[in-house]
Amino acid sequence: MAKSQISMTVNGKKVEELVEPRTLLVHFLREQLHLTGPHIGCETSHCGACTVDLDGKSVKSCTMFAVQANGTDIRTIEGMAAADGTLHALQDAFREMHGLQCGFCTPGMIVRAYRLLQENKNPTEEEIRFGISGNLCRCTGYQNIVKAIQYAAAKLNGVPFQEAAE
Amino acid sequence: MIPASFAYHRPSSIKEAVTLLGSLGDDVRTIAGGHSLIPMMKLRLASPAHLIDLAGIADLKGIREDGEDVIIGAMTTQHEVIASDFLAKKIPILSETSIVIADPQVRYVGTIGGNVANGDPGNDMPAVMMCLNATYHAVGESGERRISAREFYQGAYVTALKPGEIVTAIRVPVPAAGHGHAYEKLKRKVGDYATAAAAVVLTASGGKVASCSIGLTNVAETPLWAEEASKIVIGSALDAATVKKAITAAEAITSPASDGRGPAAYRTKMAGVMLTRALGRAKARAGF
Amino acid sequence: MNDMTPTSAERAEKLQGMGCKRKRVEDIRFVQGKGNYVDDIKLPGMLYGDFTRSPHAHARVKKIDTTKAAAVPGVVAVLTAETLKTVNLDWMPTLAGDVQMVLADGKVLFQNQEVAFVIAEDRYIAADAAELVEVEYEALPCNVDPLKAMAATAPVIREDIKDKKEGAHGPRKHYNHVFNWQAGDKAKADAAFAKADVTIKEMIVYPRVHPCPLETCQCVASFDKIKSELTLWGTFQAPHVIRTVGSLISKIPENKIHVIAPDIGGGFGNKVGAYPGYICAIVASIATGRPVKWVEDRIENLSTTAFARDFYMETEIAATKDGKVTGLRCYTVADHGAFDACANATKWPAGLFSIISGSYDFPAAHVSVDGVYTNKAPGGVAYRCSFRVTEAAYAIERGMDIMAQKLKMDPAEFRMKNLIRREQFPYTSAFGWVYDSGDYQTALQKAMETVGYKKLREEQKKRQEAFKRGETRELMGIGVAFFTEIVGAGPSRNCDILGIAMFDSAEIRIHPTGTGICRLGTKSQGQGHETTYAQIIATELGLPADNITVEEGNTDTAPYGLGTYGSRSTPVSGAATAMACRKIKAKAQMIAAYMLEVHDDDLEWDVDRFRVKGNPERFKTMTELAWAAYQEVPPGMEPGLEAINYYDPPNFTYPFGAYICVLDVDVDTGSSKVRRFYALDDCGTRINPMIIEGQVHGGLTEAFGIAMGQEIHYDDEGNVTTASLMDYFLPTAVETPKWETDWTTTPSPHHPIGAKGVGESPNVGGVPCFSNAVNDAFAFLGSTNIPMPHDNWRTWTAADKLGLHR
């Protein structure tokens, strides 16, 4: 099938590329833009490892064609840190709270958590768990991921982090 | 994991979309949020030669009032349904249903139009629309027609939509103020289709049910409008005996598939349990 | 010495050595999306491979026509068994002494078995072409029931060994028989049962499940035609084994094979053995002279790669009437699928299943395991099982509950009465295992006190009465599990993989400026080795952990090892690390003595330095000694500061734990809600408590998935009905309970740092704990055994059978 030209902003940079209509956004990001942060963990849109932030929405990039993303503004894990390399509060938090082990779900998880905290600056534990229910993890059992998001939320809100009593 | 090739079209008006649909032959699909279609394409269960993307059509978005109805554009996402204070006030069963559909990412992209139009018996909105007595606006080359949700579903993935038509909007009569509602969904985990789900909208008067409408999800090849069960509870205070009769009537119209969610007999029983719980919550919300 | 000198404690803290919650080194790249996983690898000219797979569970392959596939523009080659025959790779040896088809050779034996391998310029074209390979099948009757595998009329699965009366593990009694393996003393056990006051017998089934790491199996094979050398990147938990096996089967000399395991997105035993995808990618690269990447998708992963469990265990316990166990018997049928591809140590076709006497003092015991072939995917050992320990723990923990019920004893009290006592350690079990250390009573006591066990039982009694009165439709269950694990494979006298002894290694080199590098034969897939091994070195050598780079996975530079699975890294390579450190430390001591002009024995170690006894202002730090090692060493001594240790463990290690679960079952839907889960683990010396906690959380979550809904299910026609994440139950953050972790510490006396390993314990103990909880909810109504998984419909059906829905 003939390729078409698409353009979009990815991690703050304008990109222009040729794609087949059937090229999945996740493959476009990984193979053509060399952003291998978003990962592929399934082909049925369940695992969320491919999650990116697109026009202010958390989107599973494996369930969208690159052509559908024409003209959009996309942020992947590679765009989470500041231009000078300072890590985003969530990136720091995941390390601080041991919210990752093999690291495979982590890019999608952090990018989703970013949008979650935009939707809700101060989520309860239940809201966090529901908020990341589109992201599967096989290593951590989620508990420290929840803590990491709580820690980051506190940081972003400028309040001390209160670890919940056991 | 990899879909077959297709040609991609992105019309900017309903008219253009309909014209394309009519001119590209039989092997063409429209794509709304794509979160039902793209997974099927990746497994090559669907391999259309042409894809018409409806995302560029402004007229398919928006939520507005029209007399006693609310009109919801087909491309309204589940996220937008949940975020709409207007819908939360007027038709609260909609956001209660949206929030148990799939997961946050899917809800950002998945549309209410896609959910009602593709005929997947597992989708949640169809039974709710039947319960609400909604109407779908369908536009084809011969113009617009309206199809009652209660007459829309004919079989698994078979609907009353003719080739060349697209659903452009959903028209929902606003339930009376003070109505009771509930969508009760049993599922194995977040993101799963219903093992069984029940939608209830009712009004009360003098401590008795004045009107009631019941929809059932994923317990047959189509969503079900449980008309008989709905009639049974009218005039009652939803006492145990009446509810039991209604459950029996509801169970009687189910014919669920046996799958990982459970054997058919179990799922029928669960339709009954979900309905019992939905009636209970609706009653509490209606305040009697 | 002045007031500004840091104290020993301050200096120790700065090292970030053993016992502290050191933040992980690997996180820095992972949180930035800069991990280097196999599918991130891009090489110039790289091709992509994809499989055509069989829709049938059992069929003859009459014809394969690759013409249409080969004609697709961008397709470079299509491999079939015919192609592989030319290089003798149509079949490959498995780790269990069997052979396995790489590509279908005349027959297919399980659904989705590999039939053809298409190689193309990109993965999209490969996918298109894989659909165009035309295969003519003649369906054959299939069998997916292991209990029917040895029937007289059972379909022949393995025609290649149909008439072979001897298998890799002894005589075969049927054409679908793989092996029989036994342990213990049958006569003694039978005698115990014959005179027992009370016995129970129950078929305990552990269904087939799958580890399902988030990253699927994949590799990039790159054959350099000029040098005749193969470089193979892949998801390998045991990269050196892959290299050796690769060399043996391909005949490429081992020094010309470079196996590299980069970052791995979860292993859990799914990534130990070799898969057809690896072989086909290698052959394709050799044939084309270009790198070839193979990445499987999720359905392929779930339906064809190393599954776990599928054990049918008829379990019997004998006891006195006042609740002392006297005998244990277990007859097991093990479903190995179409090929025995189990990643077991050679002498152990049923792994370490004979740990089944568990934490209890059984004087007499016997097990017998029959492995059988069925039309299902090959494998069996995976998923944090420690080589069948999960199966054994499930059988004994369910069995103990069933016996407690028969004796009308509380399950925790019954266990307390039979736990091996601390005075009995080191304890020799009825199967000959020498348990290294443990204080079981303290652990169980602590668990019971922490959760308020007595109060919970009182609450349960009240709720049962309320249920009987119709006041509630919920049933409360309390599950108890006390497991003993056997990990750290293993002593060379017991353990080898295809003949290679299961030692492991650590090679440490300290640089002149006092930093260093440690390379090991293990391979992390998320366990944090880059962080934890450095902590061991920090404590042993007094160098800050941050100064030690840890590397694994590159077989050219890492010393030989058997990889990471079965919780063996800490017990084996952790020991090797400590031993290598001690060699370095011994040399450093001599250098220090030389520099300080004292005798070696005049020095004592203080955190990060050797100081003169009685004269502590005279010292040399390890950093100073590192510099000296390259500058001026004592006469006759080699310069440099490094050591390597290959550690052959004298014994396994035996972590243990006490887990208690409280849940509530909604009788009308069958759904269970976990109220509380308390896990006390004893893994001996605790290197990094934060990482231990993370391992326990993760293992418990896997256990939760297994117990409450996972199943690799086949219908009667051999179709896998649970091959995607739509139906294979991976819990989200919503379903997953909150975990409470706790610990006791009984160091392993034979391990250099007393550490036992912990990664698999939560799966071993967690599954029976959940299952016991669900069973416990219904026990008061006379229910004895509700099998797993405890998903909604099965639990509801059990309730229905008990008449609870009338």
XYZ file of N, CA and C in Angstrom, chain C residues 285-424:
420
model
N 19.945 -16.575 9.817
C 21.063 -15.631 9.731
C 22.256 -16.254 9.021
N 22.492 -17.535 9.318
C 23.599 -18.208 8.641
C 23.313 -18.292 7.138
N 22.079 -18.633 6.812
C 21.720 -18.798 5.400
C 21.755 -17.474 4.640
N 21.307 -16.383 5.280
C 21.205 -15.114 4.559
C 22.416 -14.216 4.747
N 23.209 -14.498 5.765
C 24.345 -13.625 6.058
C 23.937 -12.299 6.653
N 22.671 -12.211 7.102
C 22.197 -10.957 7.688
C 21.631 -11.235 9.073
N 21.586 -10.198 9.922
C 20.967 -10.431 11.237
C 19.481 -10.741 11.057
N 18.960 -11.618 11.908
C 17.538 -11.963 11.848
C 16.944 -11.799 13.237
N 15.866 -11.032 13.314
C 15.179 -10.820 14.599
C 13.901 -11.652 14.621
N 13.663 -12.286 15.769
C 12.402 -12.985 15.976
C 11.792 -12.494 17.280
N 10.557 -12.010 17.193
C 9.826 -11.543 18.370
C 8.468 -12.219 18.362
N 8.176 -13.018 19.373
C 6.866 -13.677 19.373
C 5.822 -12.724 19.936
N 4.565 -12.966 19.563
C 3.512 -12.152 20.165
C 2.906 -12.901 21.352
N 1.976 -12.312 22.033
C 1.498 -12.819 23.309
C 0.797 -14.161 23.167
N -0.024 -14.295 22.120
C -0.738 -15.556 21.935
C 0.261 -16.685 21.696
N 1.303 -16.393 20.927
C 2.339 -17.402 20.699
C 3.013 -17.762 22.017
N 3.287 -16.732 22.808
C 3.957 -16.957 24.084
C 3.120 -17.835 25.007
N 1.842 -17.486 25.158
C 0.997 -18.228 26.093
C 0.700 -19.642 25.620
N 0.654 -19.840 24.315
C 0.202 -21.151 23.837
C 1.321 -22.104 23.439
N 2.565 -21.625 23.370
C 3.609 -22.553 22.926
C 4.872 -22.575 23.779
N 5.100 -21.574 24.624
C 6.361 -21.565 25.381
C 6.163 -22.152 26.773
N 7.288 -22.243 27.511
C 7.318 -23.004 28.763
C 6.159 -22.675 29.702
N 5.245 -23.611 29.779
C 4.123 -23.476 30.710
C 4.598 -23.941 32.089
N 3.684 -23.945 33.028
C 4.030 -24.378 34.387
C 2.941 -25.277 34.950
N 3.346 -26.166 35.835
C 2.491 -27.044 36.636
C 1.832 -28.174 35.817
N 0.529 -28.292 35.847
C -0.206 -29.399 35.205
C 0.149 -30.719 35.888
N 0.000 -30.714 37.197
C 0.298 -31.859 38.065
C -0.975 -32.359 38.701
N -1.198 -33.677 38.586
C -2.368 -34.301 39.199
C -1.848 -35.153 40.352
N -2.018 -34.680 41.559
C -1.330 -35.271 42.709
C -2.323 -35.940 43.652
N -2.309 -37.271 43.633
C -3.180 -37.978 44.574
C -2.408 -38.055 45.896
N -2.879 -37.296 46.857
C -2.116 -37.017 48.081
C -2.747 -37.701 49.280
N -1.922 -38.392 50.029
C -2.426 -39.085 51.226
C -1.580 -38.719 52.433
N -2.270 -38.493 53.550
C -1.572 -38.242 54.813
C -2.124 -39.200 55.858
N -1.226 -39.753 56.660
C -1.629 -40.605 57.774
C -1.276 -39.891 59.067
N -2.141 -40.050 60.094
C -1.890 -39.366 61.361
C -2.445 -40.168 62.513
N -1.929 -39.837 63.704
C -2.525 -40.414 64.912
C -3.808 -39.650 65.209
N -4.637 -40.217 66.078
C -5.912 -39.546 66.316
C -5.762 -38.228 67.076
N -4.602 -38.039 67.737
C -4.424 -36.726 68.352
C -3.571 -35.794 67.505
N -3.463 -36.118 66.230
C -2.957 -35.138 65.270
C -1.471 -35.093 65.029
N -0.788 -36.205 65.173
C 0.635 -36.237 64.804
C 0.739 -36.971 63.462
N 1.355 -36.327 62.487
C 1.441 -36.992 61.191
C 2.441 -38.140 61.249
N 2.092 -39.224 60.562
C 2.962 -40.399 60.605
C 3.398 -40.869 59.220
N 2.696 -40.415 58.192
C 3.073 -40.882 56.858
C 2.529 -39.991 55.754
N 3.226 -40.001 54.632
C 2.821 -39.188 53.481
C 3.056 -39.985 52.214
N 2.045 -40.014 51.367
C 2.216 -40.664 50.057
C 1.629 -39.742 49.002
N 2.254 -39.746 47.846
C 1.686 -38.945 46.757
C 1.987 -39.628 45.435
N 0.941 -39.923 44.690
C 1.123 -40.443 43.338
C 0.693 -39.361 42.353
N 1.602 -38.988 41.487
C 1.351 -37.860 40.596
C 1.429 -38.247 39.133
N 0.484 -37.723 38.357
C 0.599 -37.777 36.901
C 0.964 -36.373 36.452
N 2.071 -36.274 35.721
C 2.580 -34.969 35.290
C 2.404 -34.825 33.785
N 1.696 -33.787 33.373
C 1.449 -33.555 31.947
C 2.587 -32.715 31.374
N 3.385 -33.306 30.484
C 4.513 -32.576 29.915
C 4.239 -32.024 28.523
N 3.015 -32.200 28.040
C 2.740 -31.739 26.683
C 3.385 -32.684 25.688
N 3.649 -32.189 24.496
C 4.080 -33.060 23.405
C 5.559 -33.444 23.470
N 6.356 -32.601 24.128
C 7.791 -32.893 24.265
C 8.155 -32.567 25.711
N 9.037 -33.367 26.292
C 9.459 -33.041 27.655
C 10.556 -31.990 27.569
N 10.176 -30.736 27.621
C 11.150 -29.643 27.508
C 11.401 -28.993 28.855
N 11.104 -29.722 29.920
C 11.277 -29.174 31.267
C 12.698 -28.708 31.514
N 12.829 -27.572 32.152
C 14.149 -27.095 32.538
C 14.442 -27.600 33.942
N 14.693 -28.898 34.049
C 15.041 -29.489 35.337
C 16.505 -29.840 35.324
N 17.080 -29.997 36.503
C 18.416 -30.594 36.563
C 18.272 -32.045 36.105
N 19.300 -32.532 35.445
C 19.207 -33.805 34.716
C 18.669 -34.985 35.511
N 19.156 -35.136 36.753
C 18.775 -36.331 37.512
C 17.360 -36.219 38.072
N 16.700 -35.114 37.833
C 15.432 -34.849 38.512
C 14.298 -34.583 37.525
N 13.760 -35.619 36.928
C 12.696 -35.413 35.942
C 11.445 -34.794 36.548
N 11.300 -34.931 37.862
C 10.177 -34.256 38.526
C 10.710 -33.170 39.449
N 11.855 -32.639 39.085
C 12.432 -31.538 39.850
C 12.642 -31.900 41.305
N 12.415 -30.947 42.159
C 12.630 -31.131 43.586
C 11.295 -31.388 44.283
N 10.442 -32.133 43.600
C 9.100 -32.421 44.097
C 9.135 -33.101 45.462
N 10.226 -33.799 45.739
C 10.294 -34.525 47.014
C 10.525 -33.612 48.213
N 10.347 -32.327 48.037
C 10.289 -31.400 49.177
C 8.882 -31.439 49.758
N 8.070 -32.353 49.217
C 6.648 -32.384 49.530
C 6.345 -32.652 51.011
N 7.268 -33.186 51.747
C 6.989 -33.344 53.185
C 7.029 -31.973 53.868
N 7.520 -30.978 53.150
C 7.376 -29.587 53.560
C 8.001 -29.261 54.907
N 7.223 -28.551 55.720
C 7.739 -28.055 56.997
C 7.448 -29.021 58.136
N 6.962 -30.194 57.805
C 6.419 -31.094 58.824
C 7.299 -32.322 58.999
N 7.263 -32.828 60.213
C 8.147 -33.925 60.590
C 7.501 -35.263 60.253
N 7.556 -35.619 58.990
C 7.012 -36.892 58.553
C 8.066 -37.971 58.733
N 7.800 -38.973 59.515
C 8.782 -40.044 59.657
C 8.849 -40.967 58.443
N 7.777 -41.034 57.695
C 7.768 -41.950 56.549
C 7.056 -41.287 55.384
N 7.653 -41.413 54.205
C 7.035 -40.759 53.052
C 7.498 -41.408 51.760
N 6.665 -41.301 50.734
C 7.021 -41.834 49.425
C 6.255 -41.079 48.349
N 6.952 -40.771 47.267
C 6.261 -40.171 46.107
C 6.621 -40.943 44.847
N 5.683 -40.945 43.932
C 5.909 -41.547 42.628
C 5.279 -40.627 41.591
N 6.050 -40.295 40.572
C 5.565 -39.379 39.542
C 5.667 -40.058 38.182
N 4.587 -40.066 37.458
C 4.596 -40.543 36.070
C 4.417 -39.338 35.153
N 5.415 -39.086 34.292
C 5.264 -38.027 33.304
C 4.622 -38.604 32.055
N 3.727 -37.840 31.444
C 3.070 -38.336 30.229
C 3.074 -37.274 29.139
N 2.916 -37.750 27.919
C 2.796 -36.861 26.757
C 1.321 -36.632 26.428
N 1.010 -35.409 26.059
C -0.336 -35.074 25.579
C -0.184 -34.094 24.416
N -1.283 -33.781 23.763
C -1.246 -32.830 22.640
C -1.358 -31.393 23.143
N -0.383 -31.017 23.931
C -0.344 -29.675 24.481
C 1.082 -29.157 24.358
N 1.262 -27.881 24.616
C 2.581 -27.268 24.470
C 3.580 -27.928 25.418
N 4.863 -27.973 25.021
C 5.883 -28.646 25.828
C 6.378 -27.784 26.991
N 6.924 -28.469 28.003
C 7.510 -27.718 29.112
C 7.154 -28.323 30.458
N 6.857 -27.454 31.437
C 6.384 -27.897 32.750
C 7.025 -27.185 33.920
N 8.284 -26.816 33.766
C 8.967 -26.215 34.921
C 9.153 -24.737 34.649
N 8.439 -23.913 35.387
C 8.514 -22.469 35.171
C 7.692 -21.796 36.253
N 7.680 -20.472 36.207
C 6.752 -19.678 37.007
C 7.063 -19.721 38.491
N 8.309 -19.383 38.803
C 8.711 -19.275 40.210
C 8.457 -20.590 40.943
N 8.714 -21.716 40.272
C 8.340 -22.984 40.872
C 9.475 -23.626 41.643
N 10.709 -23.127 41.485
C 11.866 -23.742 42.140
C 11.994 -25.210 41.779
N 11.624 -25.581 40.588
C 11.643 -26.993 40.147
C 10.602 -27.829 40.883
N 9.351 -27.514 40.630
C 8.220 -28.320 41.128
C 7.967 -28.157 42.627
N 8.625 -27.197 43.245
C 8.388 -26.971 44.675
C 6.998 -26.388 44.884
N 6.550 -25.543 43.944
C 5.199 -24.984 44.053
C 4.159 -26.101 44.062
N 4.357 -27.082 43.208
C 3.410 -28.196 43.148
C 3.407 -28.966 44.478
N 4.620 -29.260 44.958
C 4.753 -30.011 46.209
C 4.130 -29.246 47.365
N 4.408 -27.952 47.442
C 3.880 -27.144 48.545
C 2.360 -27.090 48.477
N 1.833 -27.012 47.276
C 0.382 -26.972 47.139
C -0.236 -28.269 47.654
N 0.362 -29.394 47.254
C -0.187 -30.686 47.678
C -0.143 -30.826 49.193
N 0.994 -30.524 49.795
C 1.098 -30.757 51.247
C 0.250 -29.761 52.034
N 0.216 -28.511 51.587
C -0.562 -27.526 52.357
C -2.059 -27.775 52.250
N -2.512 -28.193 51.077
C -3.933 -28.568 50.954
C -4.188 -29.837 51.761
N -3.246 -30.765 51.645
C -3.405 -32.028 52.374
C -3.493 -31.813 53.876
N -2.639 -30.941 54.404
C -2.653 -30.692 55.853
C -3.990 -30.088 56.281
N -4.528 -29.186 55.441
C -5.829 -28.596 55.769
C -6.921 -29.668 55.774
N -6.857 -30.556 54.796
C -7.887 -31.598 54.694
C -7.795 -32.540 55.891
N -6.581 -32.857 56.285
C -6.405 -33.714 57.467
C -6.874 -32.985 58.726
N -6.527 -31.710 58.845
C -6.964 -30.935 60.020
C -8.483 -30.958 60.117
N -9.128 -30.824 58.966
C -10.589 -30.822 58.933
C -11.127 -32.170 59.434
N -10.489 -33.249 58.975
C -10.952 -34.585 59.376
C -10.746 -34.798 60.872
N -9.651 -34.267 61.377
C -9.346 -34.420 62.800
C -10.115 -33.422 63.660
N -10.843 -32.538 63.009
C -11.552 -31.460 63.689
C -10.587 -30.593 64.501
N -9.418 -30.367 63.910
C -8.431 -29.497 64.542
C -8.317 -28.213 63.737
N -7.937 -27.135 64.434
C -7.677 -25.882 63.731
C -6.450 -26.072 62.821
N -6.503 -25.572 61.570
C -5.385 -25.799 60.642
C -4.056 -25.226 61.129
N -4.080 -24.116 61.834
C -2.826 -23.551 62.332
C -2.296 -24.384 63.493
N -3.197 -24.788 64.388
C -2.789 -25.623 65.523
C -2.232 -26.961 65.049
N -2.880 -27.519 64.061
C -2.443 -28.796 63.502
C -1.029 -28.658 62.941
N -0.799 -27.540 62.268
C 0.536 -27.321 61.721
C 1.556 -27.140 62.844
N 1.200 -26.340 63.815
C 2.123 -26.067 64.923
C 2.555 -27.377 65.571
N 1.609 -28.301 65.669
C 1.888 -29.580 66.324
C 2.889 -30.414 65.533
N 2.932 -30.184 64.217
C 3.746 -31.040 63.368
C 4.958 -30.377 62.737
N 5.128 -29.083 63.002
C 6.284 -28.403 62.427
C 7.574 -29.011 62.948
N 8.557 -29.089 62.080
C 9.892 -29.505 62.494
C 10.347 -28.509 63.559
N 10.890 -29.030 64.656
C 11.257 -28.135 65.755
C 12.671 -27.604 65.573
N 12.918 -26.443 66.168
C 14.216 -25.806 65.942
C 15.381 -26.669 66.394
N 15.152 -27.511 67.402
C 16.245 -28.376 67.871
C 16.595 -29.451 66.841
N 15.695 -29.669 65.894
C 15.944 -30.740 64.940
C 16.829 -30.326 63.762
